[in-house]
Amino acid sequence: MKKYITGKSWFEFLLLLVIVMKSAAGNTSAQQPEVIYDESEVAPYTLPDALVLDNGTPVTDESAWWKERRPEILSLFETQVYGKTPAGKRDLRFVIASSDSNALHGKAIRKEITVYFTPDMEGPSMSLLLYLPKKQTAVPVMLGLNFKGNHTITDDPKVAVSGSWEAAKYKRGEDSMSWPVMGIIDRGFGLATVYYGDIDPDFDDGFRNGVHPLFYERGQTKPGTGEWGSIGAWAWGLSRALDYLETDEAVDPEKIVVLGHSRLGKAALWAGAQDQRFAVVVSNNSGCGGAALSKRIFGETVASINNNFPHWFCDRFKEYNNNEASLPVDQHMLIALIAPRPVYIASAEDDLWADPKGEFLGAFFADPVFKLLGTAGLTVTELPPLNTPVGKTIGYHIRSGGHAITRYDWDRYMDFAEMHFH
Ligand code: GCU
């Protein structure tokens, strides 16, 4: 005989359902601890010393840094965090897709360069948008990836709209507040940018699109556990942009500043750590997996970043979900890999998800390496007041306001680059 749910048992059934749903929700929050935004809740943690080898031997001179500790740290970031970038020089093709020597009301030269990653010019390519101040040689260039497409950084109607991923859905000039193009040109810098979706669209598709498949061995369908994720690919794209800039006669290839905001700040740091041709590296609000210390467990954590963005890091990084204590590195060591080249770390007061204090401490604990290599380093030991840039070889500021890259930030980065270039 069939059993029917009576009025009363419907009520009981619903009650049971509510209880089951509540307890499931309870379980989820038990697995995902509350986000810590209060300094008093930060538990004690131990950082690996950037100047002690894994076997316990202290690093006391430059030669031990270059020959032993630096390669050791780089390899830890490759195998445990971002994944290894495929080695080997690519046979790139640069095609000038457009060029205009009267851009920005006659103040600048604008070029769009299609960078093909294979000589047959098939497969993925990226479009590099370059503005250079007119009548200037040996131009220093600010290079960074953009989030929404080259056409969104400026109102300039001639900039092409990328066909990759989501670029077409954004309006021309819609991100121009983040890119003070005219201000950059007026200060004598060039600006180079690439849409990050040209290199690798930012969603978890099992690495079928973007540049990863270009490097698969026969039969391989996705990167191995210790191979690169999307941040690795974006960083690689920045180096390919630099490959082009080295060939442009107007540009000074020894004065390239690589910078990025947020996830693209993580990519800029990783690019600067791996590729020593970048003269200056800038991280704007890069947070977890960028400049902020993971072991503080403040704001975004390793588990939350891996759960929300499973494609950003290498698979092995997931072993450190809710297990930051066992990470053999922390982000101060990423900053240390940039030494002795100048690096600027910037935070924003209200950007607690990115852990401003943790970003400052990333810089602070990298400082001994900068000192060992004979630079002035950070020069301060405390988080500075708001809107007060500090530091020499490591620059730092915490700006009032939230998660963004603003004109204030850009002006500080250009001050910093000028100080080092002149
Ligand atoms: C998310 C993510 C951050 C990242 C940011 C961004 O908030 O959790 O890690 O930096 O997006 O890229 O804007």
PDB file of N, CA, C and O and ligand atoms in Angstrom, residues 147 196 202 261-266 284-290 300 304-305 308-309 312-313 351 353-354 403, ligand 1:
ATOM      1  N   PHE A 147      42.010  44.172 -16.284  1.00  0.00           N
ATOM      2  CA  PHE A 147      40.940  43.224 -15.963  1.00  0.00           C
ATOM      3  C   PHE A 147      39.864  43.109 -17.036  1.00  0.00           C
ATOM      4  O   PHE A 147      39.159  42.111 -17.081  1.00  0.00           O
ATOM      5  N   TYR A 196      44.206  40.553 -19.368  1.00  0.00           N
ATOM      6  CA  TYR A 196      44.661  39.262 -18.802  1.00  0.00           C
ATOM      7  C   TYR A 196      43.916  38.066 -19.387  1.00  0.00           C
ATOM      8  O   TYR A 196      44.457  36.966 -19.448  1.00  0.00           O
ATOM      9  N   ASP A 202      39.868  33.923 -16.847  1.00  0.00           N
ATOM     10  CA  ASP A 202      39.917  33.712 -15.397  1.00  0.00           C
ATOM     11  C   ASP A 202      38.728  32.902 -14.885  1.00  0.00           C
ATOM     12  O   ASP A 202      37.911  33.416 -14.121  1.00  0.00           O
ATOM     13  N   HIS A 261      47.261  45.234  -9.878  1.00  0.00           N
ATOM     14  CA  HIS A 261      46.324  45.417  -8.774  1.00  0.00           C
ATOM     15  C   HIS A 261      45.678  44.079  -8.436  1.00  0.00           C
ATOM     16  O   HIS A 261      45.258  43.340  -9.328  1.00  0.00           O
ATOM     17  N   SER A 262      45.650  43.797  -7.131  1.00  0.00           N
ATOM     18  CA  SER A 262      44.880  42.649  -6.645  1.00  0.00           C
ATOM     19  C   SER A 262      45.398  41.329  -7.216  1.00  0.00           C
ATOM     20  O   SER A 262      46.586  41.054  -7.131  1.00  0.00           O
ATOM     21  N   ARG A 263      44.540  40.509  -7.881  1.00  0.00           N
ATOM     22  CA  ARG A 263      45.058  39.243  -8.414  1.00  0.00           C
ATOM     23  C   ARG A 263      46.169  39.520  -9.430  1.00  0.00           C
ATOM     24  O   ARG A 263      47.094  38.736  -9.598  1.00  0.00           O
ATOM     25  N   LEU A 264      46.068  40.644 -10.103  1.00  0.00           N
ATOM     26  CA  LEU A 264      47.106  40.973 -11.087  1.00  0.00           C
ATOM     27  C   LEU A 264      48.356  41.535 -10.402  1.00  0.00           C
ATOM     28  O   LEU A 264      49.437  41.574 -10.999  1.00  0.00           O
ATOM     29  N   GLY A 265      48.209  41.948  -9.139  1.00  0.00           N
ATOM     30  CA  GLY A 265      49.371  42.302  -8.313  1.00  0.00           C
ATOM     31  C   GLY A 265      50.114  41.050  -7.868  1.00  0.00           C
ATOM     32  O   GLY A 265      51.346  41.030  -7.792  1.00  0.00           O
ATOM     33  N   LYS A 266      49.355  39.981  -7.611  1.00  0.00           N
ATOM     34  CA  LYS A 266      49.984  38.693  -7.295  1.00  0.00           C
ATOM     35  C   LYS A 266      50.830  38.277  -8.508  1.00  0.00           C
ATOM     36  O   LYS A 266      51.968  37.834  -8.385  1.00  0.00           O
ATOM     37  N   ASN A 284      49.919  46.349  -5.905  1.00  0.00           N
ATOM     38  CA  ASN A 284      48.849  47.194  -5.378  1.00  0.00           C
ATOM     39  C   ASN A 284      47.748  46.299  -4.792  1.00  0.00           C
ATOM     40  O   ASN A 284      47.099  45.558  -5.539  1.00  0.00           O
ATOM     41  N   ASN A 285      47.595  46.347  -3.496  1.00  0.00           N
ATOM     42  CA  ASN A 285      46.520  45.591  -2.805  1.00  0.00           C
ATOM     43  C   ASN A 285      46.478  44.116  -3.242  1.00  0.00           C
ATOM     44  O   ASN A 285      45.411  43.584  -3.545  1.00  0.00           O
ATOM     45  N   SER A 286      47.656  43.479  -3.259  1.00  0.00           N
ATOM     46  CA  SER A 286      47.706  42.115  -3.809  1.00  0.00           C
ATOM     47  C   SER A 286      47.229  41.045  -2.829  1.00  0.00           C
ATOM     48  O   SER A 286      46.841  39.954  -3.236  1.00  0.00           O
ATOM     49  N   GLY A 287      47.303  41.325  -1.528  1.00  0.00           N
ATOM     50  CA  GLY A 287      46.698  40.441  -0.523  1.00  0.00           C
ATOM     51  C   GLY A 287      47.213  39.017  -0.502  1.00  0.00           C
ATOM     52  O   GLY A 287      48.390  38.752  -0.758  1.00  0.00           O
ATOM     53  N   CYS A 288      46.293  38.095  -0.206  1.00  0.00           N
ATOM     54  CA  CYS A 288      46.632  36.672  -0.055  1.00  0.00           C
ATOM     55  C   CYS A 288      47.231  36.115  -1.350  1.00  0.00           C
ATOM     56  O   CYS A 288      46.691  36.331  -2.428  1.00  0.00           O
ATOM     57  N   GLY A 289      48.362  35.424  -1.224  1.00  0.00           N
ATOM     58  CA  GLY A 289      49.033  34.920  -2.425  1.00  0.00           C
ATOM     59  C   GLY A 289      49.788  36.012  -3.154  1.00  0.00           C
ATOM     60  O   GLY A 289      50.350  35.799  -4.227  1.00  0.00           O
ATOM     61  N   GLY A 290      49.792  37.226  -2.574  1.00  0.00           N
ATOM     62  CA  GLY A 290      50.557  38.356  -3.118  1.00  0.00           C
ATOM     63  C   GLY A 290      51.555  38.774  -2.053  1.00  0.00           C
ATOM     64  O   GLY A 290      52.429  37.989  -1.675  1.00  0.00           O
ATOM     65  N   GLU A 300      41.516  37.100   3.880  1.00  0.00           N
ATOM     66  CA  GLU A 300      41.469  35.928   2.993  1.00  0.00           C
ATOM     67  C   GLU A 300      42.523  34.888   3.389  1.00  0.00           C
ATOM     68  O   GLU A 300      43.669  35.238   3.648  1.00  0.00           O
ATOM     69  N   SER A 304      40.286  29.754   1.578  1.00  0.00           N
ATOM     70  CA  SER A 304      39.242  30.470   0.836  1.00  0.00           C
ATOM     71  C   SER A 304      39.715  30.817  -0.566  1.00  0.00           C
ATOM     72  O   SER A 304      38.939  30.720  -1.519  1.00  0.00           O
ATOM     73  N   ILE A 305      40.963  31.191  -0.731  1.00  0.00           N
ATOM     74  CA  ILE A 305      41.416  31.544  -2.091  1.00  0.00           C
ATOM     75  C   ILE A 305      41.406  30.297  -2.992  1.00  0.00           C
ATOM     76  O   ILE A 305      40.985  30.359  -4.150  1.00  0.00           O
ATOM     77  N   ASN A 308      37.648  29.408  -3.778  1.00  0.00           N
ATOM     78  CA  ASN A 308      36.975  30.331  -4.696  1.00  0.00           C
ATOM     79  C   ASN A 308      37.638  30.385  -6.071  1.00  0.00           C
ATOM     80  O   ASN A 308      36.979  30.675  -7.063  1.00  0.00           O
ATOM     81  N   PHE A 309      38.942  30.172  -6.094  1.00  0.00           N
ATOM     82  CA  PHE A 309      39.685  30.285  -7.368  1.00  0.00           C
ATOM     83  C   PHE A 309      40.598  29.066  -7.525  1.00  0.00           C
ATOM     84  O   PHE A 309      41.823  29.178  -7.425  1.00  0.00           O
ATOM     85  N   TRP A 312      43.934  29.272  -9.734  1.00  0.00           N
ATOM     86  CA  TRP A 312      44.970  30.312  -9.662  1.00  0.00           C
ATOM     87  C   TRP A 312      46.369  29.773  -9.363  1.00  0.00           C
ATOM     88  O   TRP A 312      47.356  30.242  -9.908  1.00  0.00           O
ATOM     89  N   PHE A 313      46.426  28.815  -8.437  1.00  0.00           N
ATOM     90  CA  PHE A 313      47.736  28.326  -7.983  1.00  0.00           C
ATOM     91  C   PHE A 313      47.929  26.908  -8.503  1.00  0.00           C
ATOM     92  O   PHE A 313      47.058  26.374  -9.196  1.00  0.00           O
ATOM     93  N   ASP A 351      40.759  47.817   3.016  1.00  0.00           N
ATOM     94  CA  ASP A 351      40.865  46.573   2.249  1.00  0.00           C
ATOM     95  C   ASP A 351      41.299  45.431   3.170  1.00  0.00           C
ATOM     96  O   ASP A 351      42.339  44.794   2.951  1.00  0.00           O
ATOM     97  N   TRP A 353      40.236  42.450   3.654  1.00  0.00           N
ATOM     98  CA  TRP A 353      40.302  41.124   3.005  1.00  0.00           C
ATOM     99  C   TRP A 353      41.736  40.843   2.544  1.00  0.00           C
ATOM    100  O   TRP A 353      42.208  39.722   2.586  1.00  0.00           O
ATOM    101  N   ALA A 354      42.443  41.916   2.098  1.00  0.00           N
ATOM    102  CA  ALA A 354      43.830  41.757   1.613  1.00  0.00           C
ATOM    103  C   ALA A 354      44.854  41.878   2.752  1.00  0.00           C
ATOM    104  O   ALA A 354      46.050  41.762   2.509  1.00  0.00           O
ATOM    105  N   HIS A 403      39.687  48.868  -1.684  1.00  0.00           N
ATOM    106  CA  HIS A 403      40.397  48.022  -2.645  1.00  0.00           C
ATOM    107  C   HIS A 403      40.310  48.612  -4.053  1.00  0.00           C
ATOM    108  O   HIS A 403      39.271  48.523  -4.705  1.00  0.00           O
TER     109      HIS A 403
HETATM  110  C1  GCU B   1      39.043  38.446  -4.745  1.00  0.00           C
HETATM  111  C2  GCU B   1      40.124  37.532  -4.242  1.00  0.00           C
HETATM  112  C3  GCU B   1      41.420  38.278  -4.002  1.00  0.00           C
HETATM  113  C4  GCU B   1      41.798  39.074  -5.223  1.00  0.00           C
HETATM  114  C5  GCU B   1      40.645  39.958  -5.639  1.00  0.00           C
HETATM  115  C6  GCU B   1      40.872  40.742  -6.928  1.00  0.00           C
HETATM  116  O1  GCU B   1      38.658  39.315  -3.735  1.00  0.00           O
HETATM  117  O2  GCU B   1      39.659  36.903  -3.084  1.00  0.00           O
HETATM  118  O3  GCU B   1      42.467  37.377  -3.691  1.00  0.00           O
HETATM  119  O4  GCU B   1      42.966  39.808  -5.001  1.00  0.00           O
HETATM  120  O5  GCU B   1      39.503  39.152  -5.850  1.00  0.00           O
HETATM  121  O6  GCU B   1      41.606  40.321  -7.782  1.00  0.00           O
HETATM  122  O7  GCU B   1      40.215  41.780  -7.053  1.00  0.00           O
END
